[in-house]
PDB file of C-alpha atoms in Angstrom:
ATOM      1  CA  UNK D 241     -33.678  54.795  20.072  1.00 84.00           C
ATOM      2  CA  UNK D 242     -34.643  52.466  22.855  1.00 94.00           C
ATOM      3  CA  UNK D 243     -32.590  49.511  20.977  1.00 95.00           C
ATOM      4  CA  UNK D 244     -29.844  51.850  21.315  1.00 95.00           C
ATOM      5  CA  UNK D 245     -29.841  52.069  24.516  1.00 96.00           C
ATOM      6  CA  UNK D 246     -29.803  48.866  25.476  1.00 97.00           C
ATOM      7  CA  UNK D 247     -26.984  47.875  22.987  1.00 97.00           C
ATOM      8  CA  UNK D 248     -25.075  50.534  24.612  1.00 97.00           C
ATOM      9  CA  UNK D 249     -25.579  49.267  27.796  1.00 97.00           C
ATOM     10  CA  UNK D 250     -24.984  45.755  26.571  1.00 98.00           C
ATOM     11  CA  UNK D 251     -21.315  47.041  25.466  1.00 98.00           C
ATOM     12  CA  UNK D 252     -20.708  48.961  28.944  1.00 98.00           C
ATOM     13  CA  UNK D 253     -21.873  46.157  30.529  1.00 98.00           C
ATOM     14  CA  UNK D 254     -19.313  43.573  28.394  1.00 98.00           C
ATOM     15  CA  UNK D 255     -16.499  46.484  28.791  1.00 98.00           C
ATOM     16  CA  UNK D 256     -17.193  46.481  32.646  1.00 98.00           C
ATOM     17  CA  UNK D 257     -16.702  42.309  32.562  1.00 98.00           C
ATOM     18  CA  UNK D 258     -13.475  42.116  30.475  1.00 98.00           C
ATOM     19  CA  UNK D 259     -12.343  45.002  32.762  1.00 98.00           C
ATOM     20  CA  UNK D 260     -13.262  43.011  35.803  1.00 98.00           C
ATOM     21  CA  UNK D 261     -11.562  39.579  34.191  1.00 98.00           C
ATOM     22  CA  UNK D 262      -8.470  41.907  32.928  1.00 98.00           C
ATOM     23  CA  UNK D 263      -8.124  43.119  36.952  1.00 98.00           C
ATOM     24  CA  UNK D 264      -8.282  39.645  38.665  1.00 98.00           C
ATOM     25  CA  UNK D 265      -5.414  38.669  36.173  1.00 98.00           C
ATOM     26  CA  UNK D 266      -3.761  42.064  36.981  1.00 98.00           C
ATOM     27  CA  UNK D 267      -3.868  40.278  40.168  1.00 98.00           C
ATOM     28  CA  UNK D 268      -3.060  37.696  40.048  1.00 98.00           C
ATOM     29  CA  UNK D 269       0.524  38.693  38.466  1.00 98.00           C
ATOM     30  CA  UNK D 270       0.827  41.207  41.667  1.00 98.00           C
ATOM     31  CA  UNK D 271       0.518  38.637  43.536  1.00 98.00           C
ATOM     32  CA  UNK D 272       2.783  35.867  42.377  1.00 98.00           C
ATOM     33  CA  UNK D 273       5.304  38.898  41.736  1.00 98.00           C
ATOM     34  CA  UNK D 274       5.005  40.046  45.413  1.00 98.00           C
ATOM     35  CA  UNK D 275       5.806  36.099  46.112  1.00 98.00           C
ATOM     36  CA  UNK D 276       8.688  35.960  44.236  1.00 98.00           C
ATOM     37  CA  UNK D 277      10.018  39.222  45.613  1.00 98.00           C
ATOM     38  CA  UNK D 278       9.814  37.485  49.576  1.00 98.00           C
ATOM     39  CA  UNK D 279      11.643  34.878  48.509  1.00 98.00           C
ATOM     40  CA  UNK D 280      14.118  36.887  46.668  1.00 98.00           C
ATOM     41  CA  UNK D 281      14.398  39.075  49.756  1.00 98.00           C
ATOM     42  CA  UNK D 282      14.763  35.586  52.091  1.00 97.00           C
ATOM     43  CA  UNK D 283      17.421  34.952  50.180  1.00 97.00           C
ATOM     44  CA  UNK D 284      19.347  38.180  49.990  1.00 97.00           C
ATOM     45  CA  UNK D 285      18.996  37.802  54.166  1.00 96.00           C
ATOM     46  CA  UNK D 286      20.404  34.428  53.619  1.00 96.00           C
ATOM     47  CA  UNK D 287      23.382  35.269  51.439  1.00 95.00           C
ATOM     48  CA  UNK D 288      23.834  38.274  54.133  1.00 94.00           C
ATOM     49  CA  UNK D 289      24.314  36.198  56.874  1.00 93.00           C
ATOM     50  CA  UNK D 290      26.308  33.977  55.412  1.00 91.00           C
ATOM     51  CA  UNK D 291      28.848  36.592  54.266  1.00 86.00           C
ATOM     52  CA  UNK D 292      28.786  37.865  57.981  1.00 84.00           C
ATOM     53  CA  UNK D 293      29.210  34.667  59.028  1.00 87.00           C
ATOM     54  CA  UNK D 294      32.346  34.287  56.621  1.00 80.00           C
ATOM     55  CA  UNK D 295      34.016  37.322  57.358  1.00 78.00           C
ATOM     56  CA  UNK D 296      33.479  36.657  61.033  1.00 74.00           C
ATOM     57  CA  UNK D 297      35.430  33.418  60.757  1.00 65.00           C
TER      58      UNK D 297
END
């Protein structure tokens, strides 16, 4: 019973690591995501103003 127990726990506690590896990659994805996205933005802004500048010309 006891050796139950403490391969149970052994399992939650490997579950509870690959969950914790599994979130930092999670992430790490947001992250580089929410990078591309300002620079996709900077450049809509960029494309803007040059279309303002074109029609004001």
């Amino acid at each position: 019973m006891e050796q139950e127990q403490q391969q149970t726990l052994q399992n939650l506690g490997f579950e509870i690591a690959n969950k914790a590896i599994e979130n930092a990659q999670l992430r790490a994805q947001l992250n580089a995501i929410q990078g591309e996205n300002e620079q996709l933005k900077s450049r809509i802004d960029e494309l803007i103003k040059e279309e303002f500048n074109d029609d004001a010309n």
